[in-house]
């Protein structure tokens, strides 16, 4: 636990507090979005006033990302930009939280004195007291990072009893219980889509990935808690719920039922107001046939497969501590499309992993060419602190990594553009996210939020609103994006 100049308290202990203004700046993935909304819930319940812009806040809290070098740099740049506001207007302090803060702790605090505090995940339980201490001029010692996988029992079924819980006071209007009964949540936006945390942590030991060490062992949320939060999101006007975790295919293993997701999805689909349910972060090696069928055929569950392939050459995958190969992955995609011909599929790939040969790279090109993915992310390999791969001896020259990453990214751009062009003439249902004078833009069921392209609606004979669902036909494409014309009336929010 981090040390502090104030003792830890729970929300139920908190009395009247000064309404300090706080801004939350969120970087990284949808899991961080949920974390920020849980921090917002805690702070709102503890008397803080939430504002949108850092320059309007007394204290800016930056929820950082610590996944890859580019994300780390973006986090540090954002902290520095927020720090520049100090002494100009309302801003008095800047605090780093999130994955970068958890992962580096004291090291980050020493190397970034512009941040007034660096708080790890354990600080979230009494975040209000810690922010007040900082605003009062007090000092909070940054934590010393440790392997969070060791905080819970090794055996998954023993973890639920060991997971800590923090009681929460009766929640004001606009807040919801999230992450079980432990944490309140307040939405920071009003868009029609929202993430919902299915689980946290990861038990996989991929040789390139540091996430399990600072996110911890895999821990499922109980179905009743997920359903309660999903109902709250629907009451807030959310039409699309995106289930997020570090590994959604492992859901339920620590609850004694590895097929729990298959039974949870129909219960979520029965919630009034929710129209789309999307599941992210699927491990191909764990994608059992019953889950493929559930994702492809359950009403309201969009046929969307966010698959963590990473590579396709078997030798590289084994060195990554992963499973599969090109032909197995193509067979999996074929099985998915047999059950859901219009399904969307996306994945990320690492190029230039230690020991990757010309033949391995050619095998990856073969897979991408045959896979017909809707969205492809390409990353050049870089060492991550504390990972097994960082100690591998057969590293590739950086120029070769950059050359392969650039070539594969160019190939990926061509392939996803070709895949989008294949969809011309197909029916598409679009969730509207932005509306102009004579156009509207949103996403099809095969497109995930923010990363997978969009669908632009033109020629509608009726007004469209954000949150509408529109049946349309694809009439054109440009890169990964589609153009469509409506074929039916819009279905609006409640």
PDB file of C-alpha atoms in Angstrom, residues 292-457:
ATOM      1  CA  UNK A 292     -18.149 -18.362 -30.965  1.00  0.00           C
ATOM      2  CA  UNK A 293     -21.777 -19.441 -31.382  1.00  0.00           C
ATOM      3  CA  UNK A 294     -22.953 -17.193 -28.546  1.00  0.00           C
ATOM      4  CA  UNK A 295     -21.158 -14.161 -29.994  1.00  0.00           C
ATOM      5  CA  UNK A 296     -22.389 -14.901 -33.512  1.00  0.00           C
ATOM      6  CA  UNK A 297     -26.032 -15.712 -32.796  1.00  0.00           C
ATOM      7  CA  UNK A 298     -27.263 -14.192 -29.507  1.00  0.00           C
ATOM      8  CA  UNK A 299     -29.799 -11.415 -30.223  1.00  0.00           C
ATOM      9  CA  UNK A 300     -28.387  -7.912 -29.582  1.00  0.00           C
ATOM     10  CA  UNK A 301     -24.837  -9.265 -29.311  1.00  0.00           C
ATOM     11  CA  UNK A 302     -23.118  -7.783 -32.359  1.00  0.00           C
ATOM     12  CA  UNK A 303     -21.033 -10.272 -34.382  1.00  0.00           C
ATOM     13  CA  UNK A 304     -17.744  -8.573 -33.640  1.00  0.00           C
ATOM     14  CA  UNK A 305     -14.512 -10.440 -32.953  1.00  0.00           C
ATOM     15  CA  UNK A 306     -11.656  -8.467 -31.424  1.00  0.00           C
ATOM     16  CA  UNK A 307      -9.031 -11.202 -31.656  1.00  0.00           C
ATOM     17  CA  UNK A 308      -5.557 -11.002 -30.118  1.00  0.00           C
ATOM     18  CA  UNK A 309      -3.530 -12.793 -32.806  1.00  0.00           C
ATOM     19  CA  UNK A 310      -0.220 -10.828 -32.393  1.00  0.00           C
ATOM     20  CA  UNK A 311       1.497 -12.935 -35.110  1.00  0.00           C
ATOM     21  CA  UNK A 312       0.820 -16.070 -37.161  1.00  0.00           C
ATOM     22  CA  UNK A 313       4.198 -17.747 -37.638  1.00  0.00           C
ATOM     23  CA  UNK A 314       4.230 -20.691 -35.197  1.00  0.00           C
ATOM     24  CA  UNK A 315       7.887 -20.223 -34.178  1.00  0.00           C
ATOM     25  CA  UNK A 316       7.340 -16.578 -33.259  1.00  0.00           C
ATOM     26  CA  UNK A 317       4.124 -17.376 -31.417  1.00  0.00           C
ATOM     27  CA  UNK A 318       5.845 -20.030 -29.296  1.00  0.00           C
ATOM     28  CA  UNK A 319       8.579 -17.545 -28.342  1.00  0.00           C
ATOM     29  CA  UNK A 320       5.786 -15.137 -27.424  1.00  0.00           C
ATOM     30  CA  UNK A 321       4.365 -17.893 -25.142  1.00  0.00           C
ATOM     31  CA  UNK A 322       1.298 -18.075 -27.359  1.00  0.00           C
ATOM     32  CA  UNK A 323      -0.440 -20.724 -29.441  1.00  0.00           C
ATOM     33  CA  UNK A 324      -1.772 -21.174 -32.952  1.00  0.00           C
ATOM     34  CA  UNK A 325      -0.556 -20.625 -36.507  1.00  0.00           C
ATOM     35  CA  UNK A 326      -1.740 -19.203 -39.809  1.00  0.00           C
ATOM     36  CA  UNK A 327      -3.936 -22.125 -40.825  1.00  0.00           C
ATOM     37  CA  UNK A 328      -5.566 -22.505 -37.400  1.00  0.00           C
ATOM     38  CA  UNK A 329      -6.335 -18.798 -37.289  1.00  0.00           C
ATOM     39  CA  UNK A 330      -7.812 -18.870 -40.796  1.00  0.00           C
ATOM     40  CA  UNK A 331      -9.921 -21.863 -39.783  1.00  0.00           C
ATOM     41  CA  UNK A 332     -11.201 -19.932 -36.761  1.00  0.00           C
ATOM     42  CA  UNK A 333     -12.165 -16.966 -38.939  1.00  0.00           C
ATOM     43  CA  UNK A 334     -13.886 -19.349 -41.356  1.00  0.00           C
ATOM     44  CA  UNK A 335     -15.924 -20.859 -38.504  1.00  0.00           C
ATOM     45  CA  UNK A 336     -16.961 -17.387 -37.366  1.00  0.00           C
ATOM     46  CA  UNK A 337     -18.072 -16.348 -40.849  1.00  0.00           C
ATOM     47  CA  UNK A 338     -20.005 -19.562 -41.382  1.00  0.00           C
ATOM     48  CA  UNK A 339     -22.220 -18.561 -38.451  1.00  0.00           C
ATOM     49  CA  UNK A 340     -22.159 -14.783 -39.022  1.00  0.00           C
ATOM     50  CA  UNK A 341     -21.255 -13.893 -42.641  1.00  0.00           C
ATOM     51  CA  UNK A 342     -21.234 -10.136 -41.935  1.00  0.00           C
ATOM     52  CA  UNK A 343     -19.129 -10.423 -38.773  1.00  0.00           C
ATOM     53  CA  UNK A 344     -16.415  -7.870 -38.112  1.00  0.00           C
ATOM     54  CA  UNK A 345     -12.927  -9.034 -37.156  1.00  0.00           C
ATOM     55  CA  UNK A 346      -9.950  -6.985 -36.021  1.00  0.00           C
ATOM     56  CA  UNK A 347      -6.548  -7.670 -34.493  1.00  0.00           C
ATOM     57  CA  UNK A 348      -3.142  -6.222 -33.612  1.00  0.00           C
ATOM     58  CA  UNK A 349       0.242  -7.588 -34.674  1.00  0.00           C
ATOM     59  CA  UNK A 350       3.807  -7.231 -33.433  1.00  0.00           C
ATOM     60  CA  UNK A 351       6.502  -7.083 -36.109  1.00  0.00           C
ATOM     61  CA  UNK A 352      10.204  -7.668 -35.543  1.00  0.00           C
ATOM     62  CA  UNK A 353       9.917  -9.853 -32.457  1.00  0.00           C
ATOM     63  CA  UNK A 354      13.300 -11.295 -31.389  1.00  0.00           C
ATOM     64  CA  UNK A 355      14.239 -14.157 -33.698  1.00  0.00           C
ATOM     65  CA  UNK A 356      11.652 -13.286 -36.386  1.00  0.00           C
ATOM     66  CA  UNK A 357      13.023 -14.557 -39.708  1.00  0.00           C
ATOM     67  CA  UNK A 358      12.244 -13.505 -43.272  1.00  0.00           C
ATOM     68  CA  UNK A 359      10.122 -16.653 -43.517  1.00  0.00           C
ATOM     69  CA  UNK A 360       8.221 -15.745 -40.334  1.00  0.00           C
ATOM     70  CA  UNK A 361       7.493 -12.281 -41.684  1.00  0.00           C
ATOM     71  CA  UNK A 362       6.323 -13.753 -45.012  1.00  0.00           C
ATOM     72  CA  UNK A 363       4.011 -16.102 -43.086  1.00  0.00           C
ATOM     73  CA  UNK A 364       2.456 -13.129 -41.297  1.00  0.00           C
ATOM     74  CA  UNK A 365       1.932 -11.390 -44.631  1.00  0.00           C
ATOM     75  CA  UNK A 366       0.224 -14.553 -45.929  1.00  0.00           C
ATOM     76  CA  UNK A 367      -2.129 -14.621 -42.986  1.00  0.00           C
ATOM     77  CA  UNK A 368      -3.121 -10.970 -43.282  1.00  0.00           C
ATOM     78  CA  UNK A 369      -3.675 -11.337 -47.022  1.00  0.00           C
ATOM     79  CA  UNK A 370      -6.043 -14.284 -46.535  1.00  0.00           C
ATOM     80  CA  UNK A 371      -7.726 -13.238 -43.266  1.00  0.00           C
ATOM     81  CA  UNK A 372      -9.928 -10.392 -44.625  1.00  0.00           C
ATOM     82  CA  UNK A 373      -9.801  -8.454 -41.357  1.00  0.00           C
ATOM     83  CA  UNK A 374     -11.785  -5.224 -41.009  1.00  0.00           C
ATOM     84  CA  UNK A 375      -9.181  -3.442 -38.896  1.00  0.00           C
ATOM     85  CA  UNK A 376      -5.481  -4.133 -38.334  1.00  0.00           C
ATOM     86  CA  UNK A 377      -3.074  -2.546 -35.883  1.00  0.00           C
ATOM     87  CA  UNK A 378       0.674  -2.905 -36.492  1.00  0.00           C
ATOM     88  CA  UNK A 379       3.358  -2.344 -33.843  1.00  0.00           C
ATOM     89  CA  UNK A 380       7.104  -2.640 -34.192  1.00  0.00           C
ATOM     90  CA  UNK A 381       8.574  -4.687 -31.363  1.00  0.00           C
ATOM     91  CA  UNK A 382      10.234  -2.823 -28.490  1.00  0.00           C
ATOM     92  CA  UNK A 383      11.503  -4.147 -25.172  1.00  0.00           C
ATOM     93  CA  UNK A 384       9.140  -3.714 -22.221  1.00  0.00           C
ATOM     94  CA  UNK A 385      10.647  -3.447 -18.746  1.00  0.00           C
ATOM     95  CA  UNK A 386      10.367  -6.637 -16.723  1.00  0.00           C
ATOM     96  CA  UNK A 387       9.268  -8.920 -19.571  1.00  0.00           C
ATOM     97  CA  UNK A 388      10.893 -12.187 -20.582  1.00  0.00           C
ATOM     98  CA  UNK A 389      11.407 -11.008 -24.168  1.00  0.00           C
ATOM     99  CA  UNK A 390      13.474  -8.058 -23.005  1.00  0.00           C
ATOM    100  CA  UNK A 391      16.164 -10.583 -22.077  1.00  0.00           C
ATOM    101  CA  UNK A 392      16.135 -12.450 -25.384  1.00  0.00           C
ATOM    102  CA  UNK A 393      19.511 -12.369 -27.141  1.00  0.00           C
ATOM    103  CA  UNK A 394      18.469 -12.523 -30.818  1.00  0.00           C
ATOM    104  CA  UNK A 395      17.076  -8.991 -31.163  1.00  0.00           C
ATOM    105  CA  UNK A 396      16.538  -7.622 -34.653  1.00  0.00           C
ATOM    106  CA  UNK A 397      18.220  -4.439 -35.802  1.00  0.00           C
ATOM    107  CA  UNK A 398      15.944  -1.443 -35.217  1.00  0.00           C
ATOM    108  CA  UNK A 399      16.167  -0.404 -38.873  1.00  0.00           C
ATOM    109  CA  UNK A 400      14.874  -3.829 -39.915  1.00  0.00           C
ATOM    110  CA  UNK A 401      12.039  -3.651 -37.351  1.00  0.00           C
ATOM    111  CA  UNK A 402      11.062  -0.213 -38.660  1.00  0.00           C
ATOM    112  CA  UNK A 403      11.230  -1.404 -42.278  1.00  0.00           C
ATOM    113  CA  UNK A 404       9.017  -4.424 -41.630  1.00  0.00           C
ATOM    114  CA  UNK A 405       6.548  -2.451 -39.510  1.00  0.00           C
ATOM    115  CA  UNK A 406       6.204   0.212 -42.208  1.00  0.00           C
ATOM    116  CA  UNK A 407       5.759  -2.366 -44.967  1.00  0.00           C
ATOM    117  CA  UNK A 408       3.195  -4.344 -42.986  1.00  0.00           C
ATOM    118  CA  UNK A 409       1.287  -1.184 -42.059  1.00  0.00           C
ATOM    119  CA  UNK A 410       1.091  -0.261 -45.766  1.00  0.00           C
ATOM    120  CA  UNK A 411      -0.141  -3.758 -46.589  1.00  0.00           C
ATOM    121  CA  UNK A 412      -2.679  -3.539 -43.757  1.00  0.00           C
ATOM    122  CA  UNK A 413      -4.026  -0.229 -45.092  1.00  0.00           C
ATOM    123  CA  UNK A 414      -4.563  -1.788 -48.515  1.00  0.00           C
ATOM    124  CA  UNK A 415      -6.155  -4.915 -47.068  1.00  0.00           C
ATOM    125  CA  UNK A 416      -8.659  -3.157 -44.793  1.00  0.00           C
ATOM    126  CA  UNK A 417      -9.576  -0.828 -47.666  1.00  0.00           C
ATOM    127  CA  UNK A 418     -10.236  -3.877 -49.848  1.00  0.00           C
ATOM    128  CA  UNK A 419     -12.291  -5.462 -47.086  1.00  0.00           C
ATOM    129  CA  UNK A 420     -14.355  -2.275 -46.735  1.00  0.00           C
ATOM    130  CA  UNK A 421     -14.944  -2.249 -50.501  1.00  0.00           C
ATOM    131  CA  UNK A 422     -16.221  -5.855 -50.246  1.00  0.00           C
ATOM    132  CA  UNK A 423     -19.014  -4.556 -48.006  1.00  0.00           C
ATOM    133  CA  UNK A 424     -20.525  -2.341 -50.719  1.00  0.00           C
ATOM    134  CA  UNK A 425     -24.043  -3.621 -51.291  1.00  0.00           C
ATOM    135  CA  UNK A 426     -24.284  -5.211 -47.834  1.00  0.00           C
ATOM    136  CA  UNK A 427     -26.929  -4.214 -45.273  1.00  0.00           C
ATOM    137  CA  UNK A 428     -25.545  -2.377 -42.268  1.00  0.00           C
ATOM    138  CA  UNK A 429     -27.122  -1.128 -39.050  1.00  0.00           C
ATOM    139  CA  UNK A 430     -25.518   2.102 -37.871  1.00  0.00           C
ATOM    140  CA  UNK A 431     -25.368   3.618 -34.398  1.00  0.00           C
ATOM    141  CA  UNK A 432     -25.345   7.384 -34.936  1.00  0.00           C
ATOM    142  CA  UNK A 433     -22.626   9.235 -32.995  1.00  0.00           C
ATOM    143  CA  UNK A 434     -22.424  12.604 -34.760  1.00  0.00           C
ATOM    144  CA  UNK A 435     -24.938  14.650 -36.747  1.00  0.00           C
ATOM    145  CA  UNK A 436     -24.384  17.511 -39.206  1.00  0.00           C
ATOM    146  CA  UNK A 437     -26.727  19.626 -41.327  1.00  0.00           C
ATOM    147  CA  UNK A 438     -27.243  17.075 -44.081  1.00  0.00           C
ATOM    148  CA  UNK A 439     -25.281  14.067 -42.853  1.00  0.00           C
ATOM    149  CA  UNK A 440     -24.796  11.766 -39.906  1.00  0.00           C
ATOM    150  CA  UNK A 441     -21.929   9.517 -38.918  1.00  0.00           C
ATOM    151  CA  UNK A 442     -21.672   6.447 -36.734  1.00  0.00           C
ATOM    152  CA  UNK A 443     -20.515   2.853 -36.642  1.00  0.00           C
ATOM    153  CA  UNK A 444     -21.768  -0.399 -38.052  1.00  0.00           C
ATOM    154  CA  UNK A 445     -22.105  -3.490 -35.909  1.00  0.00           C
ATOM    155  CA  UNK A 446     -18.772  -4.719 -37.311  1.00  0.00           C
ATOM    156  CA  UNK A 447     -16.911  -1.597 -36.102  1.00  0.00           C
ATOM    157  CA  UNK A 448     -15.709  -1.069 -32.535  1.00  0.00           C
ATOM    158  CA  UNK A 449     -15.613   2.373 -30.894  1.00  0.00           C
ATOM    159  CA  UNK A 450     -12.849   4.782 -31.955  1.00  0.00           C
ATOM    160  CA  UNK A 451     -10.523   2.287 -33.653  1.00  0.00           C
ATOM    161  CA  UNK A 452     -12.336   0.549 -36.514  1.00  0.00           C
ATOM    162  CA  UNK A 453     -13.554   3.203 -38.924  1.00  0.00           C
ATOM    163  CA  UNK A 454     -17.019   4.680 -39.361  1.00  0.00           C
ATOM    164  CA  UNK A 455     -20.125   4.780 -41.552  1.00  0.00           C
ATOM    165  CA  UNK A 456     -21.336   8.074 -43.001  1.00  0.00           C
ATOM    166  CA  UNK A 457     -25.061   8.305 -43.681  1.00  0.00           C
TER     167      UNK A 457
END
